[in-house]
Tab-separated table of C-alpha atoms and ligand atoms in Angstrom:
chain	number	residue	atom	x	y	z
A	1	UNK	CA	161.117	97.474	95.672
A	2	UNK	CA	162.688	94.071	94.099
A	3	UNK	CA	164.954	92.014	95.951
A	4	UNK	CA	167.763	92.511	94.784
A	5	UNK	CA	171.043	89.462	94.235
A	6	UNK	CA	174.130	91.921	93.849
A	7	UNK	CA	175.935	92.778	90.231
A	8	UNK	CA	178.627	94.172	91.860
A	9	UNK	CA	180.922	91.323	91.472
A	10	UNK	CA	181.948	89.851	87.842
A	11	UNK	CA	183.234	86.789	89.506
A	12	UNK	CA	184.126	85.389	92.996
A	13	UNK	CA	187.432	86.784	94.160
A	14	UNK	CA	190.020	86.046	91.054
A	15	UNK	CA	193.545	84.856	91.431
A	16	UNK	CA	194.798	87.006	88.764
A	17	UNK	CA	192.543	89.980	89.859
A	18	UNK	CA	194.038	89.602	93.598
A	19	UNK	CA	197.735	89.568	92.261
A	20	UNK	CA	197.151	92.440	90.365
A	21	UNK	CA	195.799	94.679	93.618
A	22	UNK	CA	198.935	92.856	95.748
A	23	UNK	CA	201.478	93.823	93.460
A	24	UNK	CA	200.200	97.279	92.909
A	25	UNK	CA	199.947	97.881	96.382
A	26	UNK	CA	203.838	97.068	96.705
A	27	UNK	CA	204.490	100.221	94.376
A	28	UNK	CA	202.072	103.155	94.029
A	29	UNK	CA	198.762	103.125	95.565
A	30	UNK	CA	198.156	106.510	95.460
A	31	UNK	CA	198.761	109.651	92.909
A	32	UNK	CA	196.105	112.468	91.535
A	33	UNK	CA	195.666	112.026	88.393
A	34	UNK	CA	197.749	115.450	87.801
A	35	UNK	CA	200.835	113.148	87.951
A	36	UNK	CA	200.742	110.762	84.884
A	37	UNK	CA	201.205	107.528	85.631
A	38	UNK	CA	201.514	104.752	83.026
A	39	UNK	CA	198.640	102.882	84.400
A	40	UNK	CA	195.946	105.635	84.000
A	41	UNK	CA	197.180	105.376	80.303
A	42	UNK	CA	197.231	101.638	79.238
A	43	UNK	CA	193.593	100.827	81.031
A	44	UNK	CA	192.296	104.467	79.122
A	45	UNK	CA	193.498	102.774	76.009
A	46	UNK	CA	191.910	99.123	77.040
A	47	UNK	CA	188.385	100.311	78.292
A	48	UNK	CA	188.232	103.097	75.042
A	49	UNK	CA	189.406	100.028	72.937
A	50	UNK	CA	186.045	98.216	73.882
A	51	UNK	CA	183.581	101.249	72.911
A	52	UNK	CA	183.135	102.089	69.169
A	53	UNK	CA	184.170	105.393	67.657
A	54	UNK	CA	183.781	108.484	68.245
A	55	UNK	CA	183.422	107.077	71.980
A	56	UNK	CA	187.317	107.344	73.209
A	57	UNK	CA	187.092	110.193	75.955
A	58	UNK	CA	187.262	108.198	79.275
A	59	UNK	CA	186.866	110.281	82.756
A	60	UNK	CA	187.746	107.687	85.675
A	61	UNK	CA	186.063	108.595	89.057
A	62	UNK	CA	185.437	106.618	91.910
A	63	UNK	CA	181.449	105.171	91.661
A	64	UNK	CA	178.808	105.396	89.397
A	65	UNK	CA	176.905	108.055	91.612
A	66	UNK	CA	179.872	110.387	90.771
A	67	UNK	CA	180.041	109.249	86.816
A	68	UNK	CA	176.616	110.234	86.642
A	69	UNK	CA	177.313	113.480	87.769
A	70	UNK	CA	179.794	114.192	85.516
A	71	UNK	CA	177.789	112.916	82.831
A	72	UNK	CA	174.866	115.230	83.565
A	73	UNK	CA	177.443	118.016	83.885
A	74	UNK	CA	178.825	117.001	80.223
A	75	UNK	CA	175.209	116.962	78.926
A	76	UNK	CA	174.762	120.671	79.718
A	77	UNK	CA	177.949	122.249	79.072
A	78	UNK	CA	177.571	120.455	75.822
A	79	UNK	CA	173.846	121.470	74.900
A	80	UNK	CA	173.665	124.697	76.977
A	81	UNK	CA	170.750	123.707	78.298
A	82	UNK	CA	169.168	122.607	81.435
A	83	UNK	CA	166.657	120.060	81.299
A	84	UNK	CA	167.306	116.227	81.792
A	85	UNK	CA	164.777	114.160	81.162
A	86	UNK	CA	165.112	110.030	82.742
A	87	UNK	CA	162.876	107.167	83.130
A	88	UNK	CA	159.958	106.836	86.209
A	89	UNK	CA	161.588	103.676	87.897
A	90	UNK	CA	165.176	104.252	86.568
A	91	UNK	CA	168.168	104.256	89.232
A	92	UNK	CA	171.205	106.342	88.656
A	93	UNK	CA	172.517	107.014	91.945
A	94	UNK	CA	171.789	109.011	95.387
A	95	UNK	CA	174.014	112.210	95.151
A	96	UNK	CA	172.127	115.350	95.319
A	97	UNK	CA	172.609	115.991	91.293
A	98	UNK	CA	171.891	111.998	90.664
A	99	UNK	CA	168.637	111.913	92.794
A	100	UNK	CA	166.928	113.678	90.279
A	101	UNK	CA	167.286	111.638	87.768
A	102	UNK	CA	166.252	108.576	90.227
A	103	UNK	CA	162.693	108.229	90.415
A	104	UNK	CA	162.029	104.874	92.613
A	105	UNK	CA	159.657	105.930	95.520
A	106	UNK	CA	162.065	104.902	98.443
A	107	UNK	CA	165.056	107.156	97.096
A	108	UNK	CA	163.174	110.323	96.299
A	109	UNK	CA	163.783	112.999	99.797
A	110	UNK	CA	162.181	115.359	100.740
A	111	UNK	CA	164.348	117.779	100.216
A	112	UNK	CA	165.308	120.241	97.309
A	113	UNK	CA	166.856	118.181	94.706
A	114	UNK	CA	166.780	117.676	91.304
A	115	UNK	CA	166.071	120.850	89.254
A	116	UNK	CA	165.971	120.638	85.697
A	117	UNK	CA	165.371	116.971	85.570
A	118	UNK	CA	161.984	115.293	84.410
A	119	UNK	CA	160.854	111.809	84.518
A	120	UNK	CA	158.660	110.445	81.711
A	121	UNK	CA	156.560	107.118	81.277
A	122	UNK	CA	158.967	103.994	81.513
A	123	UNK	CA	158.296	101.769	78.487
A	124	UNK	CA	157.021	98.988	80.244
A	125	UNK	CA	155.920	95.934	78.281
A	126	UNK	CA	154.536	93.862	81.244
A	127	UNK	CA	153.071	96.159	83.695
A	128	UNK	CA	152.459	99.210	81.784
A	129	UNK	CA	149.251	100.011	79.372
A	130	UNK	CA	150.940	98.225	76.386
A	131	UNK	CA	153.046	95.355	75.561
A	132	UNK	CA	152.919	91.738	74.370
A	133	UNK	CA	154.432	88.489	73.669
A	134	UNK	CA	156.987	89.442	70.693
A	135	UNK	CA	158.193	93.284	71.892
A	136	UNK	CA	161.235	92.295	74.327
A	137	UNK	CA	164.857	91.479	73.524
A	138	UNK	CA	164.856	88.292	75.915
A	139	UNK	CA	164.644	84.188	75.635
A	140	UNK	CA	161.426	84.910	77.606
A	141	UNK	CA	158.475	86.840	76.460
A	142	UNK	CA	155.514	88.274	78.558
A	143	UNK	CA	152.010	85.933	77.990
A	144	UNK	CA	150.378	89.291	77.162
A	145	UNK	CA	148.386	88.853	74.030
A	146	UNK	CA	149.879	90.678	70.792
A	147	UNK	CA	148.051	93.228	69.123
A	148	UNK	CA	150.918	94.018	66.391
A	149	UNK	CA	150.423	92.565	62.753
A	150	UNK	CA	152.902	89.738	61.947
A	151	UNK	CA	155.779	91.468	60.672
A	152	UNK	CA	157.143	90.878	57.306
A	153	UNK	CA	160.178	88.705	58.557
A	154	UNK	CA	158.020	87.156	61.759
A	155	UNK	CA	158.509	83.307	61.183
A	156	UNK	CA	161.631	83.256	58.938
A	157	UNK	CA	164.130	84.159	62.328
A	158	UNK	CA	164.372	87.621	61.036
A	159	UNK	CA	163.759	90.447	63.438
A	160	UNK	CA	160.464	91.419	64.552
A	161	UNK	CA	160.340	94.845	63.068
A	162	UNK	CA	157.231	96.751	64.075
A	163	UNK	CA	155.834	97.433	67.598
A	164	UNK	CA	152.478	98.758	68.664
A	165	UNK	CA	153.287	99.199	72.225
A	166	UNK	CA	156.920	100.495	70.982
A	167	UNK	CA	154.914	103.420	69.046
A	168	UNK	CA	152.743	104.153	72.236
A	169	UNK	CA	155.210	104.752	74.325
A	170	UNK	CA	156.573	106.584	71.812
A	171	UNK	CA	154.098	109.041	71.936
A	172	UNK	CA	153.946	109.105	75.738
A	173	UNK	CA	157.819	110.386	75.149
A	174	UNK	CA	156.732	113.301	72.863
A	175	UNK	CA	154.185	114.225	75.205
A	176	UNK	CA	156.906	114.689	77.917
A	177	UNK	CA	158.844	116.438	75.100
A	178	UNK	CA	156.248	118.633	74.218
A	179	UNK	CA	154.682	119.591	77.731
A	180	UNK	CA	157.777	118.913	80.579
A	181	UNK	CA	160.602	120.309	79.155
A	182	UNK	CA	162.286	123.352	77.632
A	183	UNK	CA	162.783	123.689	73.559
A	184	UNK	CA	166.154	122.518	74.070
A	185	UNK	CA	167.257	120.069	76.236
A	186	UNK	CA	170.909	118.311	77.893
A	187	UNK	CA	170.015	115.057	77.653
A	188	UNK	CA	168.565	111.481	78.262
A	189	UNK	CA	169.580	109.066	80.488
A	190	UNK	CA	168.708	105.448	80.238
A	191	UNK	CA	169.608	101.932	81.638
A	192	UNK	CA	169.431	99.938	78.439
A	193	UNK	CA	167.635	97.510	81.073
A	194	UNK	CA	166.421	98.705	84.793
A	195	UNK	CA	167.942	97.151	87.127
A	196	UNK	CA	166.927	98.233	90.715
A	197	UNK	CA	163.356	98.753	89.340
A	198	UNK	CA	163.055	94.965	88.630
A	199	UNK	CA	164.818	94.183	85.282
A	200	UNK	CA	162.186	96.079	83.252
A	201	UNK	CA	163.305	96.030	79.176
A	202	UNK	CA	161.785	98.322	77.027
A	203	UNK	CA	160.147	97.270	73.627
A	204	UNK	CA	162.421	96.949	70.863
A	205	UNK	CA	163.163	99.703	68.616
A	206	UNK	CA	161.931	102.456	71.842
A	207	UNK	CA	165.571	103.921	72.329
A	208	UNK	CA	166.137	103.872	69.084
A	209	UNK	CA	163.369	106.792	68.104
A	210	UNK	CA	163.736	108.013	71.958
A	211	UNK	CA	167.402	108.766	70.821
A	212	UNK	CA	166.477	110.940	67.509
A	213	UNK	CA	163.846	112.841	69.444
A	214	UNK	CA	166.157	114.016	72.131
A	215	UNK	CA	169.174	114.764	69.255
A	216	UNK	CA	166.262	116.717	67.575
A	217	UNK	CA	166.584	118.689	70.377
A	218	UNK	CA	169.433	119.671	70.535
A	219	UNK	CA	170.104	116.596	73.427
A	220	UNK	CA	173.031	114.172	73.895
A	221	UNK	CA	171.815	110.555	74.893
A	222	UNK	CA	173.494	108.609	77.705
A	223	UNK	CA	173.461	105.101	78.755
A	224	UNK	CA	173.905	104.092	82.442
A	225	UNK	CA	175.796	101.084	82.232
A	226	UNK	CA	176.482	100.596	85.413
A	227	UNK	CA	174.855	96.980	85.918
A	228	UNK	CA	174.231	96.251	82.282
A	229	UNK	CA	178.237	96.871	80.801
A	230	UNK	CA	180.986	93.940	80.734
A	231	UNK	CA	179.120	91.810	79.650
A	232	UNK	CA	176.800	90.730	81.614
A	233	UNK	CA	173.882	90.884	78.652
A	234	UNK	CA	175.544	88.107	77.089
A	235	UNK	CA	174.882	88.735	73.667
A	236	UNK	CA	176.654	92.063	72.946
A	237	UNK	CA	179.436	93.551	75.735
A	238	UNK	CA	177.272	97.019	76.412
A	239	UNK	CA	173.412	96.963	76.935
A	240	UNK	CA	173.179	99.640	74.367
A	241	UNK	CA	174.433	97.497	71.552
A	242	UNK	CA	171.393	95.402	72.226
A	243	UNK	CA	169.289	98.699	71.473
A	244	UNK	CA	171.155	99.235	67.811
A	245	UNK	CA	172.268	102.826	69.656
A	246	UNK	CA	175.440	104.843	69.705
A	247	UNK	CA	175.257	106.927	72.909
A	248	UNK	CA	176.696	109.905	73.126
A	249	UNK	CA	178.342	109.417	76.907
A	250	UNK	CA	178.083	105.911	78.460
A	251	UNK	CA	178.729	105.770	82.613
A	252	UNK	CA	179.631	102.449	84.241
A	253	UNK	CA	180.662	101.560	87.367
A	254	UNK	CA	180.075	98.340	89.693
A	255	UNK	CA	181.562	95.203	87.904
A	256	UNK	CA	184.290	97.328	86.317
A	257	UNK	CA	186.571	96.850	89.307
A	258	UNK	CA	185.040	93.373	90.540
A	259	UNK	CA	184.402	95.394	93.847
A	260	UNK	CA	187.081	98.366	94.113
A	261	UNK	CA	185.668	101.474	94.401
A	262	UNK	CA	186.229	102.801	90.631
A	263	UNK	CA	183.794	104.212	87.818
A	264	UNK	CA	183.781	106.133	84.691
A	265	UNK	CA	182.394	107.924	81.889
A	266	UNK	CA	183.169	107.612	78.163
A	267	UNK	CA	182.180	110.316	75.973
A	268	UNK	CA	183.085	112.065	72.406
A	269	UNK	CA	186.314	114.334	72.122
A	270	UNK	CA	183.642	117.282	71.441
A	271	UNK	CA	181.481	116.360	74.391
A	272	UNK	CA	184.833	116.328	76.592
A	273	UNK	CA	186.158	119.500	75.113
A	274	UNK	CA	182.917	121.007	75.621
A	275	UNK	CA	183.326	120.794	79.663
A	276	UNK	CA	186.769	122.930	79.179
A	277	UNK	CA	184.650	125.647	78.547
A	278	UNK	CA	183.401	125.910	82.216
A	279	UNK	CA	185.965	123.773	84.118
A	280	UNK	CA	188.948	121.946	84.991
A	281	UNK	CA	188.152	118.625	85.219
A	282	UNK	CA	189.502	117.134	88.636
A	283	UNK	CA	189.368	114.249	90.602
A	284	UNK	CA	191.700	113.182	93.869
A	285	UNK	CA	191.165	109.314	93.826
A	286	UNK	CA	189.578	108.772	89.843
A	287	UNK	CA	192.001	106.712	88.146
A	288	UNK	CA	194.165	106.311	90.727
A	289	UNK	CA	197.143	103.212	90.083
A	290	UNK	CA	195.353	100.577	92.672
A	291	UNK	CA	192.151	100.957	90.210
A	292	UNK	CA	193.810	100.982	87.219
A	293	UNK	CA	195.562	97.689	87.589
A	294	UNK	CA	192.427	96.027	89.314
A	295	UNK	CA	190.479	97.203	86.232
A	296	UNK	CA	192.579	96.196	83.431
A	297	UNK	CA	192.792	92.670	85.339
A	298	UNK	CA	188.838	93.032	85.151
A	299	UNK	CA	188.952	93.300	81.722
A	300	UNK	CA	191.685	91.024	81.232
A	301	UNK	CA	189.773	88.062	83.352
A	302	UNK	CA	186.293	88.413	81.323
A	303	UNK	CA	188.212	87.725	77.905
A	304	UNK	CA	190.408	85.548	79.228
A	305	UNK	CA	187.663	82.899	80.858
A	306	UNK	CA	185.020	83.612	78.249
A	307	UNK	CA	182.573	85.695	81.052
A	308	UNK	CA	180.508	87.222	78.308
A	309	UNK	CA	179.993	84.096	76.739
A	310	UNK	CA	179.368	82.390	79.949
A	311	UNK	CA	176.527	85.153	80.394
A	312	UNK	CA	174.861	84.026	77.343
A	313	UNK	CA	174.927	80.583	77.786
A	314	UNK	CA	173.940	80.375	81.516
A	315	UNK	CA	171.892	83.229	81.746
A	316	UNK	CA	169.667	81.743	78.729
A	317	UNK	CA	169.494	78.709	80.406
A	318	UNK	CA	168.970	80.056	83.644
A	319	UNK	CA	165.639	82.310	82.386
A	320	UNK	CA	163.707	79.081	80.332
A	321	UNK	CA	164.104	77.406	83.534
A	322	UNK	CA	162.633	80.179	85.678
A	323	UNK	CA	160.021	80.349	82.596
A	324	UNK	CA	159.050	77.155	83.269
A	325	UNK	CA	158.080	78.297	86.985
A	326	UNK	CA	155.835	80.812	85.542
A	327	UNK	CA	153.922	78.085	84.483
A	328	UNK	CA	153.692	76.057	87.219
A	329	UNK	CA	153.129	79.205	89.931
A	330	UNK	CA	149.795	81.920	89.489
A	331	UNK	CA	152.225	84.137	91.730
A	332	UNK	CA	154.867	83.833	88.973
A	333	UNK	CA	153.203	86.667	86.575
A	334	UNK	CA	156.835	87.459	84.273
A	335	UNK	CA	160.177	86.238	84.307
A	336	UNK	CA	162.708	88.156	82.058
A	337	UNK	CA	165.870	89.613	80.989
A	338	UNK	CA	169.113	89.079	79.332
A	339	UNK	CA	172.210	86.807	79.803
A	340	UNK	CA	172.885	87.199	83.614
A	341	UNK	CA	170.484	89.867	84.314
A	342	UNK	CA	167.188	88.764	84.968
A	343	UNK	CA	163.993	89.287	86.822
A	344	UNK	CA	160.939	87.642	88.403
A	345	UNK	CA	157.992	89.247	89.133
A	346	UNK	CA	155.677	88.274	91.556
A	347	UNK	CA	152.065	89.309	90.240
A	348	UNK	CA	150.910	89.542	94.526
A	349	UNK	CA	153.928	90.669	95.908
A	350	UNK	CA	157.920	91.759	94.972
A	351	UNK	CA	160.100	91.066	92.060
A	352	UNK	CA	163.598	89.388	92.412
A	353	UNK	CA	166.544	90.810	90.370
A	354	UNK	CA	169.163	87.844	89.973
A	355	UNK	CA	172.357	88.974	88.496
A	356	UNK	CA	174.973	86.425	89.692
A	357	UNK	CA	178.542	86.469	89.310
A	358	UNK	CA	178.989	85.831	85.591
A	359	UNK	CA	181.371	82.286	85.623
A	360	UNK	CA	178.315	80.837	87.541
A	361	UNK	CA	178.021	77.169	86.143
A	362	UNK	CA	175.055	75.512	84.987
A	363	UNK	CA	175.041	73.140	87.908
A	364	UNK	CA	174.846	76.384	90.403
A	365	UNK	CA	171.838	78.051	87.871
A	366	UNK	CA	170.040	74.635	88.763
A	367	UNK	CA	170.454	74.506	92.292
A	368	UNK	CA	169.611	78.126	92.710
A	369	UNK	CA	166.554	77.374	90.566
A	370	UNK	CA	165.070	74.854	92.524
A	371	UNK	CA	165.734	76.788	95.725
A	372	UNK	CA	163.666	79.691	94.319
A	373	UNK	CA	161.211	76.573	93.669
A	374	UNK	CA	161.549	75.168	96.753
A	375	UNK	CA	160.828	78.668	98.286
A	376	UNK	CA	157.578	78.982	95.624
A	377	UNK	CA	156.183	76.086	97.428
A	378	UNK	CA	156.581	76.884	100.896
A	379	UNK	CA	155.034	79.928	100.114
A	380	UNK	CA	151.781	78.664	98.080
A	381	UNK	CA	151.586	75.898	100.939
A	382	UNK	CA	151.607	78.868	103.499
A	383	UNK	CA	149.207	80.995	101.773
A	384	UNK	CA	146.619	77.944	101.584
A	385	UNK	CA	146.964	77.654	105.357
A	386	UNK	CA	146.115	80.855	105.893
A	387	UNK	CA	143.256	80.741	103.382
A	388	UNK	CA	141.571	78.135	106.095
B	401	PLP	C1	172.076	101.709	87.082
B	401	PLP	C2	172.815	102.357	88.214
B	401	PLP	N1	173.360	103.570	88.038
B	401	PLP	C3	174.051	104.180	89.016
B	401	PLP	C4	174.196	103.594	90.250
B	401	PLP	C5	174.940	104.311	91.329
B	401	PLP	O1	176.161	103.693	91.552
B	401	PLP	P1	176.951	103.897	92.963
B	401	PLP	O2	176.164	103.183	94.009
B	401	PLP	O3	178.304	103.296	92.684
B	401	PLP	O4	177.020	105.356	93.215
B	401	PLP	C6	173.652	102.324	90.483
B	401	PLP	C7	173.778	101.671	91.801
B	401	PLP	O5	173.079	100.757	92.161
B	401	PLP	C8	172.929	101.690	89.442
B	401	PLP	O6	172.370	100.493	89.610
């Protein structure tokens, strides 16, 4: 289980994010979303605004345990079918629907949960079968040897364009298509980067064909966002823009409200329409006025102070520092990830998920670097002891 530096919080407590949750407190905290309220309307139209077409549906609810739900709800009224198929080591949340789809070890009861949902073989380029040094989107690539032939463009800073671990997991994904799951299916849900399970990335170009198999099936695709979204990636403002992928629903949750309890779920208008069929949508607290203003100053702070950018910059910094540690430590087998979202794994023991707030400054990536060093040592120089 990795060690885990929070993502809940986009930045330390904002000025302009605090004013917004005083003053809204001073007028309407509270109404269902049965009573329209101009709030619920103008962050709709910001947060939809930031998603490309034909994703302008948004559900607000109140954490990302809940959009998940919903999501997996939309997925079958949509398809009319059952069967749900997410990653071994993905994280989506611990509510009796969600739990299926969560397959880390330490979350899985033992108690009835989870029908219709079916794990398959998570894509990954470090520990799994296959993988090496050119298949990750990341500053930092594993030291695994490469088995792919150079690709046309390899050399010439075009994009590395063909994958030999990419196509073996591919076929791992058919199998599960082929032996774990009914003809049709509801859907796929992926973290365009795991995040509890240690910052895993998949090879490039995986969700890509992952996403036509499961359409093929009659299957809408969804992306958790829920520690990857605002930004955070650095180079692109959703983690599924870093796949090349349109999703059909995309959940988030965490860093859109800095803290407040808020989430929600994006989807088509014929995904949306298709959950008339069985119900009412309703929800007491989603998109109530308190998390409406905190969320459009959310979204208003990370354009406003460059926090995307900031993720890019930082964050790349940040991970060819930590690379360097690989070097220098046998206990430092991979360091990876994106922007502000990155990972350490230790070959003997635990992997560390940093994802700091995302105005940290260079100064603070150094200091917390040579902590972690500092920490490395210790370690090493307690291990040797022991040794004698
Ligand atoms: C990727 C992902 N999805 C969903 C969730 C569940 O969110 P919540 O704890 O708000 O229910 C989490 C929480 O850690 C998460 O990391």
């Amino acid at each position: 289980m990795p060690t885990a530096v929070w993502v809940t919080l986009l930045f330390p407590l904002s000025r302009k994010v605090n004013a917004a949750a005083q003053r809204q407190l001073g007028l309407l905290w509270h109404t269902s979303s049965v009573f329209f309220h101009p709030l619920i309307h103008e962050y709709a139209e910001k947060l939809s605004a930031l998603l490309p077409e034909p994703l302008k549906v948004v559900f607000l609810v109140n954490s990302g345990s809940e959009a998940n739900d919903l999501a997996m709800l939309m997925a079958r009224a949509h398809s009319d079918s059952t069967d749900i198929i997410s990653f071994r080591g993905a994280y989506h949340g611990c509510s009796p629907y969600t739990l299926g789809l969560t397959n880390v070890g330490i979350y899985k009861m033992d108690l009835p949960h989870g029908m219709g949902c079916q794990p398959t073989m998570c894509p990954d380029i470090f520990r799994g079968p296959w993988g090496g040094s050119h298949c990750r989107d990341s500053p930092v690539q594993t030291i695994r040897k490469c088995s792919c032939a150079p690709g046309p463009t390899e050399g010439e800073g075009g994009t590395w364009d063909c994958c030999q671990a990419k196509d073996q997991y591919i076929e791992q994904f058919k199998d599960t298509l082929s032996t774990s799951v009914a003809k049709s299916i509801a859907g796929f849900f992926a973290e365009p980067i795991q995040g509890v399970n240690g910052v895993v990335q998949y090879p490039k170009g995986f969700l890509k064909e992952a996403f036509e198999l499961v359409r093929e099936r009659g299957g809408v695709c969804i992306a958790d966002e829920v520690q990857t979204g605002f930004g955070r990636l650095g180079s692109h403002f959703w983690g599924f823009q870093t796949h090349d992928v349109l999703p059909d629903i995309v959940t988030m949750a965490k860093g859109i409200g800095n803290g407040f309890p808020m989430a929600a779920v994006v989807t088509t208008p014929e995904i949306a329409k298709s959950l008339t069929k069985h119900l009412l949508h309703f929800n007491t607290f989603g998109g109530n006025p308190m998390a409406c203003a905190i969320g459009s100053a959310v979204l208003e702070v990370i354009k406003e102070e460059n926090l995307q950018e900031n993720s890019q910059e930082v964050g790349t910094y940040m991970l060819l520092k930590l690379a360097k540690l690989r070097d220098e430590f046998e206990i430092v087998g991979d360091v990876r990830g994106k922007g502000l979202m990155i990972g350490i794994e230790m070959v003997k023991d635990k992997t560390f998920r940093i994802a700091p707030s995302m105005c940290i400054t260079k100064p603070e990536a150094d200091f917390a670097v040579e902590v972690f060093r500092s920490a490395l040592i210790q370690h090493m120089e307690r291990r040797a002891k022991l040794k004698f």
